[in-house]
Short mmCIF file of C-alpha atoms in Angstrom, two decimals:
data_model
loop_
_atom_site.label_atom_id
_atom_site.label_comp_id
_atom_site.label_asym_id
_atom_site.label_seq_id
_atom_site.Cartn_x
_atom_site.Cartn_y
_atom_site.Cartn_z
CA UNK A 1212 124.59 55.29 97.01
CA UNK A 1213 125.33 57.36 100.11
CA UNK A 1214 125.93 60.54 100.99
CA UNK A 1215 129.56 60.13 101.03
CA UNK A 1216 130.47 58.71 97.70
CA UNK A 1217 129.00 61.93 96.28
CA UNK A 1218 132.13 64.39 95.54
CA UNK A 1219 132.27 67.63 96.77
CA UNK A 1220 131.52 69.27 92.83
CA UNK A 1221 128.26 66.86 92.35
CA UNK A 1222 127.11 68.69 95.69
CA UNK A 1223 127.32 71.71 94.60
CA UNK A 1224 125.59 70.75 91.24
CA UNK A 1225 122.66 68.70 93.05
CA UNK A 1226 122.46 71.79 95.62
CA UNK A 1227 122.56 74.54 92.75
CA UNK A 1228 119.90 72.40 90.39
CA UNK A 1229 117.80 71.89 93.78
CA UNK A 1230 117.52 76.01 94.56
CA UNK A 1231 116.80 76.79 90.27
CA UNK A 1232 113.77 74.60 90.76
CA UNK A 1233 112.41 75.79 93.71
CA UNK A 1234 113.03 79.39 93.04
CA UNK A 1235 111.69 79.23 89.19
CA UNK A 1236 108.28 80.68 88.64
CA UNK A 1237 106.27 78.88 86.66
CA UNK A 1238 105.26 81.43 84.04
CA UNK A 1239 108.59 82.53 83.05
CA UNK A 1240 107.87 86.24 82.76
CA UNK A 1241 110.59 87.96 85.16
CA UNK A 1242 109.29 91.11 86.67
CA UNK A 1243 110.62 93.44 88.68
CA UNK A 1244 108.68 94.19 92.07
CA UNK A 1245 109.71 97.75 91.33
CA UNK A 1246 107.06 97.88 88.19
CA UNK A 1247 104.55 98.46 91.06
CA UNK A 1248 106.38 101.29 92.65
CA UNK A 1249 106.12 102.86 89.12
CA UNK A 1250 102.90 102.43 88.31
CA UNK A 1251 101.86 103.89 91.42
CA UNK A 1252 104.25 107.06 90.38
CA UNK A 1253 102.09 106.96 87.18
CA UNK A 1254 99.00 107.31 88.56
CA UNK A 1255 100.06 109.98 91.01
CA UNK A 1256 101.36 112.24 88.15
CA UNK A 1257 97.98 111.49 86.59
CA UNK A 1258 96.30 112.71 89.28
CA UNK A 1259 98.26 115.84 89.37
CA UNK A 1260 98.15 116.48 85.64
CA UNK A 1261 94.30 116.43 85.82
CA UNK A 1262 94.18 118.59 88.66
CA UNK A 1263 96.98 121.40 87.00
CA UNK A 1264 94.16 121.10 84.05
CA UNK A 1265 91.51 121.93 86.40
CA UNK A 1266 93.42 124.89 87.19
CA UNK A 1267 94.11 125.97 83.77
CA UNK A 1268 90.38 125.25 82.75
CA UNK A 1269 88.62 127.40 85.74
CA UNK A 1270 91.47 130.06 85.50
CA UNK A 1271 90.81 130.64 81.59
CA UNK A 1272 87.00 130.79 82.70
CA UNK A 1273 86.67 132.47 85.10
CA UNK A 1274 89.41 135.63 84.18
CA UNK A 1275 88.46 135.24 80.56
CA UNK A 1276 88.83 138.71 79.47
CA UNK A 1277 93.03 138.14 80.32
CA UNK A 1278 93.09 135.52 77.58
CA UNK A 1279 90.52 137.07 75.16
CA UNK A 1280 91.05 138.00 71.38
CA UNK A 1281 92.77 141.06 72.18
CA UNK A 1282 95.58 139.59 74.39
CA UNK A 1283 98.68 138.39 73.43
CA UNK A 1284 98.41 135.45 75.79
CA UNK A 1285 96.91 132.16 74.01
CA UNK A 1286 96.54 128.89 76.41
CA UNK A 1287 97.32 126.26 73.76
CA UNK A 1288 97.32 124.16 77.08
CA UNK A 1289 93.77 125.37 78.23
CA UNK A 1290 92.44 125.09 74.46
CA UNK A 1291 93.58 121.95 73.76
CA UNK A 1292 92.46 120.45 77.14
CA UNK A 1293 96.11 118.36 76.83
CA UNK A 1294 95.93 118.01 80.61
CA UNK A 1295 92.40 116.31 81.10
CA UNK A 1296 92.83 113.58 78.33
CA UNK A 1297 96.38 112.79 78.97
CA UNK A 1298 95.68 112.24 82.57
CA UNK A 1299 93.60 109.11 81.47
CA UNK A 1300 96.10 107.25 79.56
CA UNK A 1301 98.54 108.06 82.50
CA UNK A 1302 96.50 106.62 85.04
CA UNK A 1303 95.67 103.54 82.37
CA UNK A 1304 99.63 103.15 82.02
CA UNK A 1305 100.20 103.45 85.53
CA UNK A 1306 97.18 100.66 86.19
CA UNK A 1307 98.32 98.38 83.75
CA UNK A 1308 101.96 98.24 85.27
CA UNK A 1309 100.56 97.53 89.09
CA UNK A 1310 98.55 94.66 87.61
CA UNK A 1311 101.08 93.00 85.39
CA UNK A 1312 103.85 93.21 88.57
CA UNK A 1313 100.76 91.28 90.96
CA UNK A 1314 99.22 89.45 88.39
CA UNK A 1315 101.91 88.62 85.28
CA UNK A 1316 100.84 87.20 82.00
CA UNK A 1317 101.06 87.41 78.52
CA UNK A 1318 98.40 89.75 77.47
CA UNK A 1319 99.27 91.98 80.33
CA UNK A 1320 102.36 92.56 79.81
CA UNK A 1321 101.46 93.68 75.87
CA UNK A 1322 98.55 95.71 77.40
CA UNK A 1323 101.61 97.93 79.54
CA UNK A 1324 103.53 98.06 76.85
CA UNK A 1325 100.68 99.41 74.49
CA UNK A 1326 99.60 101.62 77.20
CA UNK A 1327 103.00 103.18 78.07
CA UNK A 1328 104.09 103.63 74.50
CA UNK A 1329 100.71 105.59 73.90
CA UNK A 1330 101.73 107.36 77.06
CA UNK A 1331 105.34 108.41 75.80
CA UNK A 1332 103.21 109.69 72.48
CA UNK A 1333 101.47 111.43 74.46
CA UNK A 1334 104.06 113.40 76.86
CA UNK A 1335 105.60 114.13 73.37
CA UNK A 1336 102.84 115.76 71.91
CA UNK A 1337 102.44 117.72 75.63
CA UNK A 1338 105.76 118.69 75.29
CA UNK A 1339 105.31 120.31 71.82
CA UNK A 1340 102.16 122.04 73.06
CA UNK A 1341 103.49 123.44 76.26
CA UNK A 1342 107.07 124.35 74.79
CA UNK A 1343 105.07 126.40 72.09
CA UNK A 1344 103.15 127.88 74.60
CA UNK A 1345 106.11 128.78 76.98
CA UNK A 1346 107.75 130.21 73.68
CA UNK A 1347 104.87 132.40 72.90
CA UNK A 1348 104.49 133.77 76.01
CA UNK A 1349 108.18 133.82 77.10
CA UNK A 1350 108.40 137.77 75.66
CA UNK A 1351 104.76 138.83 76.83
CA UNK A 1352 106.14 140.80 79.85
CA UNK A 1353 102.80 141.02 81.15
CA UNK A 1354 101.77 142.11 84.51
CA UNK A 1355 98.80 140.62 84.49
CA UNK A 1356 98.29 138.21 87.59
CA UNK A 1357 96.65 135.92 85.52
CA UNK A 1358 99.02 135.85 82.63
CA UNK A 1359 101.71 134.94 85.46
CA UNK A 1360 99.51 132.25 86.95
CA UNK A 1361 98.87 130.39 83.44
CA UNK A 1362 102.48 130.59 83.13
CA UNK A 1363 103.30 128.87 86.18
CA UNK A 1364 100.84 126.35 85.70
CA UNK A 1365 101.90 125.29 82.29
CA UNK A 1366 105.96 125.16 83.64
CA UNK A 1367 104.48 122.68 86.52
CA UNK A 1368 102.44 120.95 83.58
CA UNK A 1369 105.70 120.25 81.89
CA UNK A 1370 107.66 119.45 84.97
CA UNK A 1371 105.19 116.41 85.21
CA UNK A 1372 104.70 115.66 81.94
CA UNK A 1373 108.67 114.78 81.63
CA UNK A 1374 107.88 113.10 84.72
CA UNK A 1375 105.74 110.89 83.39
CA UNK A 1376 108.23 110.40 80.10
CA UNK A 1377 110.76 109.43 81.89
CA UNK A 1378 108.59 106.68 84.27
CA UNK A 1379 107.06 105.52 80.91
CA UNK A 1380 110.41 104.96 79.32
CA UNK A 1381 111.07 103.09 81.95
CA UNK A 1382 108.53 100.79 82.23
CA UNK A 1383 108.83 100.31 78.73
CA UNK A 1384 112.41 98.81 78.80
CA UNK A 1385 111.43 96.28 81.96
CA UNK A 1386 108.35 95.50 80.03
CA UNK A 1387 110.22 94.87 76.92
CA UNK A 1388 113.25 92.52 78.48
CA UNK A 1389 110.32 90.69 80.55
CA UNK A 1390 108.92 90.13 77.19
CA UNK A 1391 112.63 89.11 75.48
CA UNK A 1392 112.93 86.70 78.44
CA UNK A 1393 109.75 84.84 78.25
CA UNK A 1394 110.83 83.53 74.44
#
């Protein structure tokens, strides 16, 4: 048969059916190339997170007669140590989604979406901690310097922990129609 019995329709069939196959991938699993972008925004909020709890923890130490039993100011934050072990399943969520965008499979794209859901349980419970602690402390009118700086640090420690809600939430719905596609 040549080339110009074929009809101008068939063509376009033989051309479209032509560029499916050699664009396909062979795993099926669509992900975006912007996963990796996220991820890395994960992992950067982690770092900051850890380092706001470093500042919290040394702060509460070293001026620990401003937050002592006779204060009105209590660092839920600084107690709780929210900052330090949050941090870690951050950076684990933000891992997870650079390796599944290089590397997709199966059990890596559950592993992100375990890790990230973990992660938006996490920024929840940060956001109940620091929101108590901002409510608390909201009509402390202290002068204190260090009452001032805790404050501060805990409003950047929720500026990033919605930060890393949002990116999570995210991730979660790419992960999760990546996942409806492969079936």
């Amino acid at each position: 048969m040549s080339a110009t019995c074929i009809s101008s329709g068939e063509k376009l069939i033989l051309t479209s059916l032509c560029h499916i196959l050699i664009i396909m991938p062979q795993n099926r699993l669509w992900i975006k190339k912007e996963l990796r972008l996220l991820g890395t925004i994960q992992i950067m909020t982690s770092f900051i997170v850890e380092s706001l709890g470093y500042f919290w923890t040394y702060l509460s130490f070293s001026q620990g007669f401003a937050f002592g039993i006779g204060h009105k100011y209590i660092p839920i934050i600084g107690a709780s140590g929210y900052s330090l072990w949050a941090s870690l399943l951050f950076i684990l969520s933000g891992s997870f989604s650079i390796v599944l965008q290089r590397k997709p499979s199966n059990n890596m794209l559950i592993w992100t979406l375990t890790m990230n859901i973990l992660s938006i349980i996490a920024t929840q419970l940060g956001v109940f901690l620091i929101t108590m602690e901002l409510v608390m402390t909201s009509d402390l009118g202290s002068s204190l310097w260090q009452h001032r700086s805790g404050r501060m640090l805990t409003e950047y420690l929720f500026l990033f922990t919605i930060l890393e809600m949002l990116t999570a939430s995210v991730v979660i719905e790419w992960t999760y129609r990546a996942r409806q596609t492969e079936e």
